[in-house]
Coordinates of C-alpha atoms in Angstrom, one line a residue:
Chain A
X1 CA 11.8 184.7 -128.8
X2 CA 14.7 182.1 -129.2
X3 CA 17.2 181.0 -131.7
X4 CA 17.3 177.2 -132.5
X5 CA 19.1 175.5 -134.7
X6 CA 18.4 171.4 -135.3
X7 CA 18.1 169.3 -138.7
X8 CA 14.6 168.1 -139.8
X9 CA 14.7 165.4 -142.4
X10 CA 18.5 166.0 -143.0
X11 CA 18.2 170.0 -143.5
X12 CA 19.6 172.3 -141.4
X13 CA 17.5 175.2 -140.1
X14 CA 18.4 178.1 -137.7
X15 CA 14.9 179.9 -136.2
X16 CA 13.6 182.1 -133.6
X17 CA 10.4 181.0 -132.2
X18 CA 8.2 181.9 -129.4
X19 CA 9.8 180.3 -126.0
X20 CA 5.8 178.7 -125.4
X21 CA 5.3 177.2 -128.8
X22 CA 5.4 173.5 -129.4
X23 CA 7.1 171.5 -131.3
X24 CA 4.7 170.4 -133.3
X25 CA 3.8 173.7 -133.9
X26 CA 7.1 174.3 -134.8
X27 CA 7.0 171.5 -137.3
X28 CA 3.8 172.7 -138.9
X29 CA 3.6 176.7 -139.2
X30 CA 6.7 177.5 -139.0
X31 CA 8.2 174.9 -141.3
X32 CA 5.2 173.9 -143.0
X33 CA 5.4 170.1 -142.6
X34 CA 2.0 169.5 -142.2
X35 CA 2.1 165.7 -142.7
X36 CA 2.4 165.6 -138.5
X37 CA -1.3 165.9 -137.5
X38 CA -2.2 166.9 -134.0
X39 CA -5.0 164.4 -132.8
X40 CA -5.5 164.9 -128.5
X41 CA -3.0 167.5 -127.5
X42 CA -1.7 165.4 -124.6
X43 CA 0.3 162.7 -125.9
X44 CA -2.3 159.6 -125.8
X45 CA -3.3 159.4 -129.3
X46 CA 0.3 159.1 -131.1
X47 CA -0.7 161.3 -134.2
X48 CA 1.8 163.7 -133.6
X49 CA 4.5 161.2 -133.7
X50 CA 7.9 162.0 -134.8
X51 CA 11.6 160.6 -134.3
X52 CA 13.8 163.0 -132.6
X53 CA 17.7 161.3 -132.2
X54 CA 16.2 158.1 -133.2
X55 CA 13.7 158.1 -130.5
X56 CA 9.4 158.5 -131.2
X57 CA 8.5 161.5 -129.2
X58 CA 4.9 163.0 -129.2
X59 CA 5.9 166.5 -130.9
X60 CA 2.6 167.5 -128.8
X61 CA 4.4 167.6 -125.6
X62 CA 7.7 168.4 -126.9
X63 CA 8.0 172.6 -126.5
X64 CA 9.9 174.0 -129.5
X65 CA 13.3 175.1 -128.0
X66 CA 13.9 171.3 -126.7
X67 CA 14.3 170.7 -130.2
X68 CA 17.5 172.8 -130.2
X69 CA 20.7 170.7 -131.7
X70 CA 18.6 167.7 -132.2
X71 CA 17.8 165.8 -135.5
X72 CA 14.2 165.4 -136.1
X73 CA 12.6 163.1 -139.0
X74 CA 9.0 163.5 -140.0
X75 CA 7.2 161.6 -142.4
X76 CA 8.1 164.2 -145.0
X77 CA 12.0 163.1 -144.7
X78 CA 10.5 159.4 -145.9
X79 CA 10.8 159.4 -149.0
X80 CA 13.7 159.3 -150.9
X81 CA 14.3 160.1 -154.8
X82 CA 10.9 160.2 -155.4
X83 CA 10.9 156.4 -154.2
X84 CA 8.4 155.8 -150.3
X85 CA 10.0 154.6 -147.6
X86 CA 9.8 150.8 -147.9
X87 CA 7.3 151.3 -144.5
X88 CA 5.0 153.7 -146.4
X89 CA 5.0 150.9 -149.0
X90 CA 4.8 148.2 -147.3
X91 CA 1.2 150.2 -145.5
X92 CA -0.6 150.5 -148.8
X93 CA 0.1 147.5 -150.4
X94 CA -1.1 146.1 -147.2
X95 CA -4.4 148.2 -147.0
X96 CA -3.3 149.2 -143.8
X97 CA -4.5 152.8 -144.0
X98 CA -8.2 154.2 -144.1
X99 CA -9.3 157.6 -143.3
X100 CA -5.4 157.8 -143.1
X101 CA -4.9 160.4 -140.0
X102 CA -2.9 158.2 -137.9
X103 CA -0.9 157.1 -140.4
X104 CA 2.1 159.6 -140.6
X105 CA 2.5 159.1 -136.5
X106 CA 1.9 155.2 -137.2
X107 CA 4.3 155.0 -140.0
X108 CA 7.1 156.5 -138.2
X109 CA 6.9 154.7 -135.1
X110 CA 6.6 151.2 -137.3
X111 CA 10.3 152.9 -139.1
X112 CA 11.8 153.4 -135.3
X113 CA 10.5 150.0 -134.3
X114 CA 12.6 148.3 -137.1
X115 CA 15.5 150.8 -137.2
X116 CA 16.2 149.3 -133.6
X117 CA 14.9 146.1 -133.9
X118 CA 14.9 144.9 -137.4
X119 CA 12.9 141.3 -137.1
X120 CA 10.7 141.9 -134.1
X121 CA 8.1 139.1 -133.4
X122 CA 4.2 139.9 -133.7
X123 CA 4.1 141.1 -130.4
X124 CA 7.2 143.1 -130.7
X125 CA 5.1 145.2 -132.9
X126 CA 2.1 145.1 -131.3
X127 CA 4.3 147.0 -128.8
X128 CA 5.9 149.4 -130.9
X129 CA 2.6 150.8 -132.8
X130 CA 1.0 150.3 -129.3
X131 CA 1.2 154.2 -128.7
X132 CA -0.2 155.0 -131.7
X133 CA -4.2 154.8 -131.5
X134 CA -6.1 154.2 -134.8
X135 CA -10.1 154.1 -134.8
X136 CA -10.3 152.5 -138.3
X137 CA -8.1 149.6 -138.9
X138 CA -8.5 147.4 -135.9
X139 CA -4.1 147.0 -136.4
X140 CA -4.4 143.8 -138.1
X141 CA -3.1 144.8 -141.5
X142 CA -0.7 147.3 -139.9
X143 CA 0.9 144.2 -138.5
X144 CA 0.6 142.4 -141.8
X145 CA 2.2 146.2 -143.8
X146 CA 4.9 145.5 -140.5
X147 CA 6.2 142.2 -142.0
X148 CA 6.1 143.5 -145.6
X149 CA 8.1 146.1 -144.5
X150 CA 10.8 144.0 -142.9
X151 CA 11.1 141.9 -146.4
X152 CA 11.5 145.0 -148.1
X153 CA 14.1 146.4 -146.0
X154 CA 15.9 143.0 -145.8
X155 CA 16.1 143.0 -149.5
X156 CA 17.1 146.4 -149.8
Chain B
X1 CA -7.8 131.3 -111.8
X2 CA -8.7 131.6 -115.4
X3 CA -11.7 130.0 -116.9
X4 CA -12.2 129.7 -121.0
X5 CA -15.4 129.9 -123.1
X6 CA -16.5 130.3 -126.4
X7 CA -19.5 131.9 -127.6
X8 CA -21.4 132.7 -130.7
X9 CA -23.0 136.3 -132.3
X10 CA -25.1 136.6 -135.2
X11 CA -26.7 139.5 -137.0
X12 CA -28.8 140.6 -139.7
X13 CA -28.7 144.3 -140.9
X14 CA -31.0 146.0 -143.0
X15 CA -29.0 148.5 -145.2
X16 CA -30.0 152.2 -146.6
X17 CA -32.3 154.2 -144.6
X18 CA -35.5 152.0 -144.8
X19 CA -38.7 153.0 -144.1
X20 CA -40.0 154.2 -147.3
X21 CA -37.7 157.4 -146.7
X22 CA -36.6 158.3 -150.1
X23 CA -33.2 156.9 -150.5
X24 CA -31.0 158.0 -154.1
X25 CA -28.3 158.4 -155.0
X26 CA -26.8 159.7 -158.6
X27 CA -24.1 160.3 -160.7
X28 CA -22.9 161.4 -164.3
X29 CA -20.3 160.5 -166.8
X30 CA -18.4 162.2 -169.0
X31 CA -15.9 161.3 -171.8
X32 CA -12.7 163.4 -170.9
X33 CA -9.8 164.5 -173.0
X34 CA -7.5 161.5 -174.0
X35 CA -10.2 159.0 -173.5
X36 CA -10.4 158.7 -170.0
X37 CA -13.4 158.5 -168.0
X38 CA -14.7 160.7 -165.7
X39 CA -17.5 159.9 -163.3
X40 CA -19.2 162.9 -161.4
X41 CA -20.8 161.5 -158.4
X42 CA -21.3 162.4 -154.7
X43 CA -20.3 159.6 -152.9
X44 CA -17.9 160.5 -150.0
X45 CA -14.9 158.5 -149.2
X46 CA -14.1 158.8 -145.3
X47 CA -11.5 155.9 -145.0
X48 CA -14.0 152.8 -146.0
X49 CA -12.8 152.9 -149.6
X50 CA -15.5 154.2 -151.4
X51 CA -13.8 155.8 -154.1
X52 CA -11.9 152.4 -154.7
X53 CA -15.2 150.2 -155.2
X54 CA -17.1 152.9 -156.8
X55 CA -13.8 153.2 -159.4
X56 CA -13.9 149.6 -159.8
X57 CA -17.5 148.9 -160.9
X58 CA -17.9 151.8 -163.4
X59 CA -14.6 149.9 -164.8
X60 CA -15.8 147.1 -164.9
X61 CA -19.2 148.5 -166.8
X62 CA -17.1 150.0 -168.9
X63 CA -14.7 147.8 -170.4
X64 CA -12.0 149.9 -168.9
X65 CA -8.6 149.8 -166.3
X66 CA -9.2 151.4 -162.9
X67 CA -6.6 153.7 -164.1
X68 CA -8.8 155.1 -167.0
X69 CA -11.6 156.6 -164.4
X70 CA -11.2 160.2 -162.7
X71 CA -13.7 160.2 -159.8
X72 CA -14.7 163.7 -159.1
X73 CA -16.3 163.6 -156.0
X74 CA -17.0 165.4 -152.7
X75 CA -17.7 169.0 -154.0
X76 CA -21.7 169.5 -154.9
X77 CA -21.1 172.4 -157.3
X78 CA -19.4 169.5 -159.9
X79 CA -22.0 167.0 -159.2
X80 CA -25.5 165.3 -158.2
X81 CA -25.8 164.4 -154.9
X82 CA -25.7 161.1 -153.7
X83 CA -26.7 161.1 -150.3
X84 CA -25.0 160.4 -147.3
X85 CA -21.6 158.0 -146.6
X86 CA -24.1 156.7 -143.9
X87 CA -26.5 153.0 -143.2
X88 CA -24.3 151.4 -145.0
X89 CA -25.7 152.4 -148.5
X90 CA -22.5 154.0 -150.8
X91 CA -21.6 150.4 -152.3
X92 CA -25.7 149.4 -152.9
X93 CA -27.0 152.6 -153.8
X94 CA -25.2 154.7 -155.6
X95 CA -22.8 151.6 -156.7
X96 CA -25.8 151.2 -158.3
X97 CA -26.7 154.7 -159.8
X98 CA -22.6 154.7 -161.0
X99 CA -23.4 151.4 -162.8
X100 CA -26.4 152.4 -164.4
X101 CA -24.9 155.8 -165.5
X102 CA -22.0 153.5 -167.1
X103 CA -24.3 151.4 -168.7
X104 CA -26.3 154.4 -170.3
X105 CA -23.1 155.6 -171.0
X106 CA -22.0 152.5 -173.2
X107 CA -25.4 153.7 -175.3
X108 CA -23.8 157.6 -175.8
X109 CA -20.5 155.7 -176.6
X110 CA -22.4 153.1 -179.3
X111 CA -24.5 155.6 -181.0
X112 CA -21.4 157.8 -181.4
X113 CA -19.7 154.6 -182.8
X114 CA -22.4 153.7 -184.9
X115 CA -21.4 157.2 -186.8
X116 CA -17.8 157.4 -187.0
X117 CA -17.7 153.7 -188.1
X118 CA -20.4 154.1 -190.6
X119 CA -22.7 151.1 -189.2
X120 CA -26.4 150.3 -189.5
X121 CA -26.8 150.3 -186.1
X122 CA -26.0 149.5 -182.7
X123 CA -26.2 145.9 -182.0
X124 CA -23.4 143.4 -182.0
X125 CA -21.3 146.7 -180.1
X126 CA -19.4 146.0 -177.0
X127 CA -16.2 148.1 -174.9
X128 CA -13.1 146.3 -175.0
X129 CA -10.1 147.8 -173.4
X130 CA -11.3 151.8 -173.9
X131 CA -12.3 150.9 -177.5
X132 CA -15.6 150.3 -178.8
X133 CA -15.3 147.3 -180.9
X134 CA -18.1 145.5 -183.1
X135 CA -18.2 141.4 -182.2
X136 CA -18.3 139.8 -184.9
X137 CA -16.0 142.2 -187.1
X138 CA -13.5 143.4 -184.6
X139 CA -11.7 145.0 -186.8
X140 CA -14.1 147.5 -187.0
X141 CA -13.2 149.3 -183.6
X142 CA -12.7 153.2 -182.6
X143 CA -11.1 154.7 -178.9
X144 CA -12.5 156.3 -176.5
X145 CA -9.0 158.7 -176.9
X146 CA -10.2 158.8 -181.0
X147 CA -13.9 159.4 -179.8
X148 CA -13.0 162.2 -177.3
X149 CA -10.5 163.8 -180.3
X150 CA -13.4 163.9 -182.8
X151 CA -16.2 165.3 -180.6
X152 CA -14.1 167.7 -178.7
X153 CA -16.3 170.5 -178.7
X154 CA -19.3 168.5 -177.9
X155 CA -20.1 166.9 -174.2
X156 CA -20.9 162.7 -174.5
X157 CA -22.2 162.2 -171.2
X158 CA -25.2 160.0 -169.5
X159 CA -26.4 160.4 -165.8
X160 CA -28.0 157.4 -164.0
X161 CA -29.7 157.5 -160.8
X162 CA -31.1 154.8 -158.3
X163 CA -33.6 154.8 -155.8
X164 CA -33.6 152.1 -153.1
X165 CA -37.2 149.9 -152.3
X166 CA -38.2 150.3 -149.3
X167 CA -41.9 150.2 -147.7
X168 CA -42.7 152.1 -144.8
X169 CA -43.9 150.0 -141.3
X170 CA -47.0 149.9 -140.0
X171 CA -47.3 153.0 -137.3
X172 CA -49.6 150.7 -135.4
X173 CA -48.3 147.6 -135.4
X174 CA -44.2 148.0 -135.7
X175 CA -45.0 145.5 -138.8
X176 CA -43.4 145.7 -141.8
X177 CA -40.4 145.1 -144.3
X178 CA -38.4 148.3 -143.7
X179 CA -35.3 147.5 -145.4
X180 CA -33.8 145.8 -148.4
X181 CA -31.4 144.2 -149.1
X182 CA -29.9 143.0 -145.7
X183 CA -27.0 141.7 -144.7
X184 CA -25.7 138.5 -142.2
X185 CA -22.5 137.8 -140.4
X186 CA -21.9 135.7 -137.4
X187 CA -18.9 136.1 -135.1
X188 CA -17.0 133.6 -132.5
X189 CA -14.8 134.2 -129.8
X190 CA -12.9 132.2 -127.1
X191 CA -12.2 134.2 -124.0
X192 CA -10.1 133.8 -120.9
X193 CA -11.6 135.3 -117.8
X194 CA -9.3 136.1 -114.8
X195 CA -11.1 135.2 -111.8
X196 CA -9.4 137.5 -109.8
X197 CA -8.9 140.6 -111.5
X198 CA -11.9 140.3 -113.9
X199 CA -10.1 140.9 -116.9
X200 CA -11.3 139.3 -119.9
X201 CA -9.0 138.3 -122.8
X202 CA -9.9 137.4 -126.2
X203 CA -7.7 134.2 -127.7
X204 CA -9.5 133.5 -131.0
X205 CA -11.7 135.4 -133.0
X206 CA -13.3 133.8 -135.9
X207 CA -15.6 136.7 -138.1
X208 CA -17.7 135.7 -141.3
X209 CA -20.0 138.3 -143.3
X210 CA -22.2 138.2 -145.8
X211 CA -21.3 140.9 -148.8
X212 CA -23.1 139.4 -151.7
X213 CA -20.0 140.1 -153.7
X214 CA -17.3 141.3 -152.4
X215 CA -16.0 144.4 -155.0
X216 CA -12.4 144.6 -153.0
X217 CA -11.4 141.5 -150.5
X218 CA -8.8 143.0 -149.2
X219 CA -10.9 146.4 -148.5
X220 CA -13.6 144.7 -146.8
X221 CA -10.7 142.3 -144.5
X222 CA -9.9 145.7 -143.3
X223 CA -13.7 147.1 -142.5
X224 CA -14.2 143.6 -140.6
X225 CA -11.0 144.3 -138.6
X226 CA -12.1 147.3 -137.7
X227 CA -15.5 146.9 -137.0
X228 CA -14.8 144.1 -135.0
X229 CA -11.8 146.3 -133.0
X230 CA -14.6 149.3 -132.3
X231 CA -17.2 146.9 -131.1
X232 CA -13.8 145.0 -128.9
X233 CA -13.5 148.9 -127.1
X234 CA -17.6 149.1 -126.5
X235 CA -17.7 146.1 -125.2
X236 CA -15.1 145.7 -122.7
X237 CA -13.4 149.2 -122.2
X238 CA -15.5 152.1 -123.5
X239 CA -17.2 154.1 -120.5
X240 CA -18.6 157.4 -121.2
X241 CA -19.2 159.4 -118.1
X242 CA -22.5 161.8 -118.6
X243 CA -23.5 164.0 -115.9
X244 CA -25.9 166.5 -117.1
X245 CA -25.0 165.7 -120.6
X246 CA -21.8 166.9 -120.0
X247 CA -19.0 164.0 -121.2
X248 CA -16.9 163.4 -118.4
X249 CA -14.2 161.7 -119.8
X250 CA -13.7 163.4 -123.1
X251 CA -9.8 162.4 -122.8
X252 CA -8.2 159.3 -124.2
X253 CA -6.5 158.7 -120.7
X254 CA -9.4 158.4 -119.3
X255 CA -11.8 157.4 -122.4
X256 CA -10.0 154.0 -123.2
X257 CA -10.3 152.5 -126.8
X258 CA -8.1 149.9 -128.0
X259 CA -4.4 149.7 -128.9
X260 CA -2.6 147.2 -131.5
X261 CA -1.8 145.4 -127.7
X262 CA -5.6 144.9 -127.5
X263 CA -6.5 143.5 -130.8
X264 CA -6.0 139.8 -131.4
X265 CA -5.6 138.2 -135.0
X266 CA -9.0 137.9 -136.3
X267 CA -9.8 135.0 -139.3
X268 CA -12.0 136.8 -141.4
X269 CA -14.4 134.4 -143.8
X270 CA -15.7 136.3 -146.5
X271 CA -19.4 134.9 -147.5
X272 CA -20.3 136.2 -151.2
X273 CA -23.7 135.7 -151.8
X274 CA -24.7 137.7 -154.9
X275 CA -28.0 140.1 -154.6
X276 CA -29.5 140.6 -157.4
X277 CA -30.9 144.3 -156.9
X278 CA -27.1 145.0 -156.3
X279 CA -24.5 146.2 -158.9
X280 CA -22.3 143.3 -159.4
X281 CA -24.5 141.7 -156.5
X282 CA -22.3 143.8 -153.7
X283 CA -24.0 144.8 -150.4
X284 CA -22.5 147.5 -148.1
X285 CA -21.0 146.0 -144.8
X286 CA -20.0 149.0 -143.2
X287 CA -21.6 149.2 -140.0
X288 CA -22.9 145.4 -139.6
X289 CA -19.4 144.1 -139.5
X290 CA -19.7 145.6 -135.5
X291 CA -22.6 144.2 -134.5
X292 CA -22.3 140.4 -133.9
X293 CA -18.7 140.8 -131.9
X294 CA -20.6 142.1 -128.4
X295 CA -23.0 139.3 -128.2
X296 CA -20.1 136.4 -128.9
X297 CA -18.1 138.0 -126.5
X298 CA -20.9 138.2 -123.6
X299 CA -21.8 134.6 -124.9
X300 CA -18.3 133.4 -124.5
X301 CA -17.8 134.8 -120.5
X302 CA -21.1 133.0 -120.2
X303 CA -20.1 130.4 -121.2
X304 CA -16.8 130.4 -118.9
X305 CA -17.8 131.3 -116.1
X306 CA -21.9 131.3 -115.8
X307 CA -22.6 135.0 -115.4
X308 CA -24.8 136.9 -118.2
X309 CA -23.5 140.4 -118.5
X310 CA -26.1 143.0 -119.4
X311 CA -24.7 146.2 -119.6
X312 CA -21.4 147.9 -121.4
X313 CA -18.8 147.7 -121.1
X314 CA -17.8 144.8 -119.3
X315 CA -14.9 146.3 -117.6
X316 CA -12.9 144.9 -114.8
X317 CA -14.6 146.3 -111.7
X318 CA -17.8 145.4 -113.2
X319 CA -17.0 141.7 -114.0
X320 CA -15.2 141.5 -110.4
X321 CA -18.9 142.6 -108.9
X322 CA -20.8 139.9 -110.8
X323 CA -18.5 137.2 -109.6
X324 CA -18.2 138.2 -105.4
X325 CA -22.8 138.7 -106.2
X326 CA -23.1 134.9 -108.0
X327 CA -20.5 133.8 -105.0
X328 CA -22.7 134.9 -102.4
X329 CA -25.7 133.7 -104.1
X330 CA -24.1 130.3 -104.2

């Protein structure tokens, strides 16, 4: 066992965990934040998406006791006062989201695209959800939910 | 070098299972506490927006908001079954059995009505914003909410059901009409084929489809995206690897489909060509809305660079080996 302490969506926690566990295992039975989904396992799908330190890691290939001191947003930490993130709005105004499992991974890594990058072009974000793989949509109105997003957050 | 070409796809699709195999779906509805709506039906929602369609037509059969309706669905211990979320048959078929539950439902609501408001009969009744409301007295009018207060120990429901026409083919022949309705899109595509590396790029994508009425626009935008991104990955990266039925490459590293880096903008046209066998005149679009994209694509590296492609995917390597054979054979 080891003792970690890190913040995930701007709470502090202190835990011991197993030294092989993941993170994303972490994330989901230990804390119970079950809105990261696991898709592949190996980091090619992008389900398990999170931002650690402002960076989109795959919390699949991430082992638990990495996550020690860091600050870690999932798409639990989102919403604020009851109100969606202006990115989860932005995707189902849009239509952007169908059978929906991609879409916490997807929905972060669009929020990390514009935290850094707050106007990028079309194929800017084409990039930026490019590590994210969704069966359903074909991307087109996840690119359309992208500029909603950045009028949102512009009038915000 | 790069070479351009356009080319063309069109399909038909014959939707529901065909064949004369018994095709039906169901569902019930019930008056719920407050007034609202609830419709008991089997249809499952997987990501294609079902429940949203299936919402908006018993609304609009009922005179009421979207937000009035409960769909109960996807648990067979609360309701009929309605077949599979399969051929492209929830929005026909049991869009149809919800709409003729909702219209039989109107009846329950008149005759209960008829009662409260002391009336002769039925006729001249309509629903008008949860309330049933007779024509040419409106002020004679009663709620659903006032409806479900007064009956509350008794259930007003109606069930509807619909079974799909279709004939079975000749066994000897292969003749036959197996499916109705179908449905027609047609797809074009300009490509850019690189000589050298056999990589084929897709500049402009232009996608129409037939839905005889489209319930949700913006629903069915996102089916043709995606259908048209799936069949993208089939065509030009998606190898599976069988070796004694065994898969290969069951890993997305090596099992390619596409990313948002793939996909182009696609200009969907939607065509709405009302059936008449279908509620509201809507027809599913499900799974046609992949078929035409392959064909316009192989059409289109015809047409750039004069080599018919006959086998999937059309991946580099492949392409590469089709252009040294035709050079040789030149």
């Amino acid at each position: 066992m080891v003792n970690i302490n890190f913040t995930v969506n701007g709470k502090p926690y202190e835990i011991s965990i197993d030294e092989n566990m993941r993170l994303i295992d972490v994330l989901r039975d230990e804390l119970g934040l079950i809105g990261t989904k696991e898709g592949c396992g190996e980091g090619e799908c992008g389900a398990c998406t999170i931002i650690m330190d402002g960076e989109t890691v795959n919390s699949c290939l991430v082992m638990g006791f990495q996550a020690d001191g860091s600050n870690i947003v999932t798409i639990e930490g989102l919403e604020k006062d009851g109100q969606l993130h202006p990115v989860q709005r932005a995707y189902m105004e849009a239509g952007a989201v169908q059978c929906g499992f991609c879409i916490p991974g997807m929905v972060l890594s669009t929020k990390a695209l514009l935290d850094k990058n707050p106007s990028p072009s079309d194929e800017e974000i084409r990039e930026g959800i490019s590590g994210n793989l969704c069966r359903c949509t074909g991307y087109n109105k996840m690119l359309i939910a992208t500029k909603k997003a950045i009028e949102y957050m512009k009038g915000e | 070098m790069k070479k351009r070409g356009i080319g063309v796809g069109l399909s038909f699709y014959g939707t529901g299972y065909g064949n004369g195999f018994p095709d039906i779906s169901r569902a019930i509805v019930r008056l719920l506490p407050g007034g609202r709506i609830g419709i008991y039906c089997g249809v499952t929602e997987v990501g294609q927006g079902a429940k949203t369609a299936m919402i908006q037509i018993g609304a609009e059969t009922l005179g009421v908001t979207e937000k009035d309706i409960d769909l109960i669905h996807e648990d067979t211990s609360l309701m009929p079954d309605s077949g599979t979320a399969a051929a492209t048959r929830q929005t026909y078929n049991t869009g149809n059995a919800i709409k003729v539950a909702c219209q039989n439902m109107r009846e329950k609501l008149f005759e209960k009505a008829k009662v409260e408001l002391g009336l002769n009969s039925t006729a001249g009744l309509a629903l008008e914003k949860g309330e049933v409301v007779l024509s040419f007295f409106p002020q004679k009018r009663i709620s659903f909410k006032r409806l479900s207060e007064i009956y509350k120990d008794e259930t007003i429901e109606a069930e509807g059901e619909f079974v799909a026409q279709t004939t079975t083919m000749d066994p000897d022949t292969g003749q036959g009409a197996p499916y109705w309705p179908y449905t027609f899109n047609a797809c074009a595509v300009e490509v850019e084929v690189d000589m050298n590396t056999g990589i084929v790029n897709l500049l402009r994508a232009v996608f129409a489809q037939d839905a005889g009425r489209a319930v949700n626009p913006h629903l069915l935008e996102g089916q043709m995206d995606g259908g048209f991104a799936m069949a993208l990955g089939y065509t030009l990266f998606e190898d599976l690897k069988l070796e004694n039925g065994v898969i290969k490459n069951n890993r997305f590293s090596k099992y390619l489909i596409p990313t948002a880096m793939d996909m182009i903008d696609v200009e969907n046209i939607i065509i709405e060509d009302p059936e008449n066998t279908a509620p509201y005149g809507a027809k599913g679009i499900g799974e046609p809305v992949m078929i035409p994209i392959a064909p316009a694509i192989l059409n289109a590296i015809y047409n750039a660079i004069g080599i018919r492609i006959t086998e999937l995917p059309v991946t580099p390597e492949k392409l590469m080996k089709a252009i040294r054979e035709a050079e040789v054979n030149n």
